[in-house]
């Protein structure tokens, strides 16, 4: 095995993968996750800006911004939209450091796929990958993202909001 293959294997091992089924049509599941993220993201706890956030925005297009905004209009970037393919897939970068500060050198990605399982049921598959970008704190960040306070809890909040 080459060094490059070992590095890729290690990076893949660090990925967090979550699957949840929501009681919503595929288009609704996509819309709530991407365009209505402020309705389920816990802004009272999960913000990084200098002021309390009042909304989170994921601009609905490739190249769009992902950010929080405070009451005074201040914006704090969380990442960028890499892929916007409604109602099937979106990919965003996570540009937040292990110290919970904006950092454009951190380039982990969140890949979310929406698979229709019926007219009112959608399987949502999330992968948070490229966690090696956190360097010596990658394992710690993986554990955080993989916890009840991480993607497990966030997806539960999302599923409750997406439920029709």
PDB file of C-alpha atoms in Angstrom:
ATOM      1  CA  UNK A   1       0.000   0.000   0.000  1.00  0.00           C
ATOM      2  CA  UNK A   2       1.379   3.380  -0.983  1.00  0.00           C
ATOM      3  CA  UNK A   3       1.608   6.319   1.408  1.00  0.00           C
ATOM      4  CA  UNK A   4      -1.119   8.120  -0.549  1.00  0.00           C
ATOM      5  CA  UNK A   5      -3.458   5.123  -0.225  1.00  0.00           C
ATOM      6  CA  UNK A   6      -2.830   4.940   3.547  1.00  0.00           C
ATOM      7  CA  UNK A   7      -3.560   8.659   3.916  1.00  0.00           C
ATOM      8  CA  UNK A   8      -6.832   8.257   1.968  1.00  0.00           C
ATOM      9  CA  UNK A   9      -7.801   5.236   4.076  1.00  0.00           C
ATOM     10  CA  UNK A  10      -7.151   7.232   7.271  1.00  0.00           C
ATOM     11  CA  UNK A  11      -9.153  10.181   5.936  1.00  0.00           C
ATOM     12  CA  UNK A  12     -12.055   7.864   5.047  1.00  0.00           C
ATOM     13  CA  UNK A  13     -11.964   6.319   8.530  1.00  0.00           C
ATOM     14  CA  UNK A  14     -12.417   9.786  10.013  1.00  0.00           C
ATOM     15  CA  UNK A  15     -15.650  10.472   8.123  1.00  0.00           C
ATOM     16  CA  UNK A  16     -18.902  10.635  10.044  1.00  0.00           C
ATOM     17  CA  UNK A  17     -21.810   8.931   8.298  1.00  0.00           C
ATOM     18  CA  UNK A  18     -25.419   9.223   9.447  1.00  0.00           C
ATOM     19  CA  UNK A  19     -28.685   8.040   7.933  1.00  0.00           C
ATOM     20  CA  UNK A  20     -32.161   9.090   9.001  1.00  0.00           C
ATOM     21  CA  UNK A  21     -35.584   8.567   7.475  1.00  0.00           C
ATOM     22  CA  UNK A  22     -37.928  11.528   7.479  1.00  0.00           C
ATOM     23  CA  UNK A  23     -41.668  11.540   6.977  1.00  0.00           C
ATOM     24  CA  UNK A  24     -41.623  14.025   4.148  1.00  0.00           C
ATOM     25  CA  UNK A  25     -41.525  13.944   0.357  1.00  0.00           C
ATOM     26  CA  UNK A  26     -38.053  14.223  -1.149  1.00  0.00           C
ATOM     27  CA  UNK A  27     -38.501  17.853  -2.265  1.00  0.00           C
ATOM     28  CA  UNK A  28     -39.713  18.883   1.197  1.00  0.00           C
ATOM     29  CA  UNK A  29     -36.853  17.045   2.905  1.00  0.00           C
ATOM     30  CA  UNK A  30     -34.346  18.857   0.680  1.00  0.00           C
ATOM     31  CA  UNK A  31     -35.995  22.264   1.134  1.00  0.00           C
ATOM     32  CA  UNK A  32     -36.146  22.040   4.928  1.00  0.00           C
ATOM     33  CA  UNK A  33     -32.514  20.942   5.175  1.00  0.00           C
ATOM     34  CA  UNK A  34     -31.107  23.499   2.750  1.00  0.00           C
ATOM     35  CA  UNK A  35     -33.410  26.475   2.392  1.00  0.00           C
ATOM     36  CA  UNK A  36     -35.012  26.371   5.839  1.00  0.00           C
ATOM     37  CA  UNK A  37     -31.967  25.448   7.926  1.00  0.00           C
ATOM     38  CA  UNK A  38     -32.719  28.201  10.456  1.00  0.00           C
ATOM     39  CA  UNK A  39     -35.933  26.388  11.422  1.00  0.00           C
ATOM     40  CA  UNK A  40     -34.058  23.426  12.916  1.00  0.00           C
ATOM     41  CA  UNK A  41     -30.458  24.512  13.553  1.00  0.00           C
ATOM     42  CA  UNK A  42     -30.097  25.296  17.306  1.00  0.00           C
ATOM     43  CA  UNK A  43     -28.959  28.911  16.957  1.00  0.00           C
ATOM     44  CA  UNK A  44     -29.186  29.478  20.700  1.00  0.00           C
ATOM     45  CA  UNK A  45     -26.286  27.026  21.186  1.00  0.00           C
ATOM     46  CA  UNK A  46     -24.531  26.432  17.851  1.00  0.00           C
ATOM     47  CA  UNK A  47     -23.157  29.746  16.636  1.00  0.00           C
ATOM     48  CA  UNK A  48     -19.647  31.147  16.248  1.00  0.00           C
ATOM     49  CA  UNK A  49     -20.142  34.846  15.583  1.00  0.00           C
ATOM     50  CA  UNK A  50     -19.442  37.651  18.015  1.00  0.00           C
ATOM     51  CA  UNK A  51     -23.150  38.408  18.517  1.00  0.00           C
ATOM     52  CA  UNK A  52     -26.051  36.014  19.169  1.00  0.00           C
ATOM     53  CA  UNK A  53     -27.333  34.661  15.842  1.00  0.00           C
ATOM     54  CA  UNK A  54     -30.936  35.170  14.778  1.00  0.00           C
ATOM     55  CA  UNK A  55     -30.790  33.146  11.578  1.00  0.00           C
ATOM     56  CA  UNK A  56     -28.697  30.743   9.541  1.00  0.00           C
ATOM     57  CA  UNK A  57     -28.604  30.983   5.763  1.00  0.00           C
ATOM     58  CA  UNK A  58     -27.531  28.465   3.168  1.00  0.00           C
ATOM     59  CA  UNK A  59     -27.706  30.299  -0.166  1.00  0.00           C
ATOM     60  CA  UNK A  60     -29.499  27.964  -2.612  1.00  0.00           C
ATOM     61  CA  UNK A  61     -26.921  27.738  -5.389  1.00  0.00           C
ATOM     62  CA  UNK A  62     -23.501  26.331  -6.161  1.00  0.00           C
ATOM     63  CA  UNK A  63     -20.958  28.843  -4.877  1.00  0.00           C
ATOM     64  CA  UNK A  64     -23.430  30.258  -2.349  1.00  0.00           C
ATOM     65  CA  UNK A  65     -22.476  31.114   1.204  1.00  0.00           C
ATOM     66  CA  UNK A  66     -23.437  29.287   4.395  1.00  0.00           C
ATOM     67  CA  UNK A  67     -23.485  31.728   7.304  1.00  0.00           C
ATOM     68  CA  UNK A  68     -25.149  32.954  10.470  1.00  0.00           C
ATOM     69  CA  UNK A  69     -26.508  36.466  10.909  1.00  0.00           C
ATOM     70  CA  UNK A  70     -27.007  38.404  14.127  1.00  0.00           C
ATOM     71  CA  UNK A  71     -29.749  40.928  14.930  1.00  0.00           C
ATOM     72  CA  UNK A  72     -27.442  43.820  14.053  1.00  0.00           C
ATOM     73  CA  UNK A  73     -26.870  42.363  10.568  1.00  0.00           C
ATOM     74  CA  UNK A  74     -23.371  41.030  11.264  1.00  0.00           C
ATOM     75  CA  UNK A  75     -22.655  37.882   9.283  1.00  0.00           C
ATOM     76  CA  UNK A  76     -20.255  35.075  10.135  1.00  0.00           C
ATOM     77  CA  UNK A  77     -19.367  32.507   7.472  1.00  0.00           C
ATOM     78  CA  UNK A  78     -19.643  28.783   8.174  1.00  0.00           C
ATOM     79  CA  UNK A  79     -18.763  27.557   4.678  1.00  0.00           C
ATOM     80  CA  UNK A  80     -19.713  27.453   1.014  1.00  0.00           C
ATOM     81  CA  UNK A  81     -22.139  25.524  -1.171  1.00  0.00           C
ATOM     82  CA  UNK A  82     -20.180  23.119  -3.379  1.00  0.00           C
ATOM     83  CA  UNK A  83     -23.117  21.206  -4.902  1.00  0.00           C
ATOM     84  CA  UNK A  84     -26.776  22.246  -5.117  1.00  0.00           C
ATOM     85  CA  UNK A  85     -28.881  19.596  -6.875  1.00  0.00           C
ATOM     86  CA  UNK A  86     -32.469  19.793  -5.626  1.00  0.00           C
ATOM     87  CA  UNK A  87     -34.134  17.618  -4.546  1.00  0.00           C
ATOM     88  CA  UNK A  88     -31.397  14.975  -4.441  1.00  0.00           C
ATOM     89  CA  UNK A  89     -28.114  16.301  -3.074  1.00  0.00           C
ATOM     90  CA  UNK A  90     -26.262  19.175  -1.511  1.00  0.00           C
ATOM     91  CA  UNK A  91     -22.650  19.505  -0.453  1.00  0.00           C
ATOM     92  CA  UNK A  92     -21.296  22.314   1.718  1.00  0.00           C
ATOM     93  CA  UNK A  93     -17.888  23.038   3.147  1.00  0.00           C
ATOM     94  CA  UNK A  94     -17.442  23.341   6.900  1.00  0.00           C
ATOM     95  CA  UNK A  95     -14.963  26.169   7.403  1.00  0.00           C
ATOM     96  CA  UNK A  96     -14.990  26.282  11.191  1.00  0.00           C
ATOM     97  CA  UNK A  97     -11.912  25.447  13.233  1.00  0.00           C
ATOM     98  CA  UNK A  98     -11.632  23.043  16.160  1.00  0.00           C
ATOM     99  CA  UNK A  99     -11.730  26.207  18.308  1.00  0.00           C
ATOM    100  CA  UNK A 100     -15.171  27.056  16.841  1.00  0.00           C
ATOM    101  CA  UNK A 101     -14.010  30.073  14.870  1.00  0.00           C
ATOM    102  CA  UNK A 102     -14.338  30.850  11.146  1.00  0.00           C
ATOM    103  CA  UNK A 103     -11.334  29.444   9.293  1.00  0.00           C
ATOM    104  CA  UNK A 104     -11.268  29.215   5.492  1.00  0.00           C
ATOM    105  CA  UNK A 105      -8.255  26.867   5.668  1.00  0.00           C
ATOM    106  CA  UNK A 106     -10.513  24.193   7.203  1.00  0.00           C
ATOM    107  CA  UNK A 107     -12.202  22.464   4.289  1.00  0.00           C
ATOM    108  CA  UNK A 108     -14.146  19.501   5.545  1.00  0.00           C
ATOM    109  CA  UNK A 109     -17.303  18.754   3.576  1.00  0.00           C
ATOM    110  CA  UNK A 110     -20.846  17.785   4.441  1.00  0.00           C
ATOM    111  CA  UNK A 111     -22.445  15.719   1.676  1.00  0.00           C
ATOM    112  CA  UNK A 112     -26.196  15.194   2.089  1.00  0.00           C
ATOM    113  CA  UNK A 113     -28.239  12.921  -0.165  1.00  0.00           C
ATOM    114  CA  UNK A 114     -32.027  12.740  -0.218  1.00  0.00           C
ATOM    115  CA  UNK A 115     -33.394   9.408  -1.488  1.00  0.00           C
ATOM    116  CA  UNK A 116     -37.148   9.075  -1.998  1.00  0.00           C
ATOM    117  CA  UNK A 117     -38.385   5.848  -0.450  1.00  0.00           C
ATOM    118  CA  UNK A 118     -42.021   6.611  -1.172  1.00  0.00           C
ATOM    119  CA  UNK A 119     -44.257   9.584  -1.857  1.00  0.00           C
ATOM    120  CA  UNK A 120     -43.998  10.828   1.748  1.00  0.00           C
ATOM    121  CA  UNK A 121     -40.807   9.184   3.009  1.00  0.00           C
ATOM    122  CA  UNK A 122     -37.208  10.203   2.327  1.00  0.00           C
ATOM    123  CA  UNK A 123     -33.968   8.597   3.478  1.00  0.00           C
ATOM    124  CA  UNK A 124     -31.354  11.231   4.230  1.00  0.00           C
ATOM    125  CA  UNK A 125     -27.720  10.147   4.123  1.00  0.00           C
ATOM    126  CA  UNK A 126     -25.159  12.566   5.529  1.00  0.00           C
ATOM    127  CA  UNK A 127     -21.396  12.222   5.341  1.00  0.00           C
ATOM    128  CA  UNK A 128     -19.086  14.729   7.028  1.00  0.00           C
ATOM    129  CA  UNK A 129     -15.731  14.002   5.423  1.00  0.00           C
ATOM    130  CA  UNK A 130     -12.199  15.337   5.000  1.00  0.00           C
ATOM    131  CA  UNK A 131     -11.861  15.649   8.766  1.00  0.00           C
ATOM    132  CA  UNK A 132      -8.105  15.191   8.434  1.00  0.00           C
ATOM    133  CA  UNK A 133      -8.120  18.939   7.686  1.00  0.00           C
ATOM    134  CA  UNK A 134      -8.323  19.415  11.486  1.00  0.00           C
ATOM    135  CA  UNK A 135      -4.792  18.006  11.802  1.00  0.00           C
ATOM    136  CA  UNK A 136      -3.905  16.636  15.235  1.00  0.00           C
ATOM    137  CA  UNK A 137      -7.440  17.445  16.441  1.00  0.00           C
ATOM    138  CA  UNK A 138      -9.151  15.390  13.726  1.00  0.00           C
ATOM    139  CA  UNK A 139     -10.084  12.474  16.001  1.00  0.00           C
ATOM    140  CA  UNK A 140     -11.509  14.854  18.610  1.00  0.00           C
ATOM    141  CA  UNK A 141     -13.588  16.651  15.983  1.00  0.00           C
ATOM    142  CA  UNK A 142     -14.781  13.346  14.538  1.00  0.00           C
ATOM    143  CA  UNK A 143     -16.000  12.297  18.000  1.00  0.00           C
ATOM    144  CA  UNK A 144     -17.828  15.623  18.415  1.00  0.00           C
ATOM    145  CA  UNK A 145     -19.497  15.415  14.991  1.00  0.00           C
ATOM    146  CA  UNK A 146     -20.455  11.769  15.646  1.00  0.00           C
ATOM    147  CA  UNK A 147     -22.054  12.442  19.057  1.00  0.00           C
ATOM    148  CA  UNK A 148     -25.585  13.163  20.243  1.00  0.00           C
ATOM    149  CA  UNK A 149     -24.552  16.828  20.401  1.00  0.00           C
ATOM    150  CA  UNK A 150     -23.242  16.568  16.829  1.00  0.00           C
ATOM    151  CA  UNK A 151     -24.914  15.238  13.703  1.00  0.00           C
ATOM    152  CA  UNK A 152     -27.040  12.680  15.597  1.00  0.00           C
ATOM    153  CA  UNK A 153     -28.876  15.403  17.492  1.00  0.00           C
ATOM    154  CA  UNK A 154     -28.910  17.857  14.614  1.00  0.00           C
ATOM    155  CA  UNK A 155     -30.495  15.303  12.287  1.00  0.00           C
ATOM    156  CA  UNK A 156     -33.124  14.436  14.895  1.00  0.00           C
ATOM    157  CA  UNK A 157     -34.061  18.133  15.095  1.00  0.00           C
ATOM    158  CA  UNK A 158     -34.109  18.325  11.302  1.00  0.00           C
ATOM    159  CA  UNK A 159     -36.325  15.218  10.966  1.00  0.00           C
ATOM    160  CA  UNK A 160     -38.830  16.608  13.466  1.00  0.00           C
ATOM    161  CA  UNK A 161     -39.020  19.871  11.499  1.00  0.00           C
ATOM    162  CA  UNK A 162     -39.249  18.153   8.094  1.00  0.00           C
ATOM    163  CA  UNK A 163     -42.099  15.885   9.245  1.00  0.00           C
ATOM    164  CA  UNK A 164     -45.292  16.622   7.335  1.00  0.00           C
TER     165      UNK A 164
END
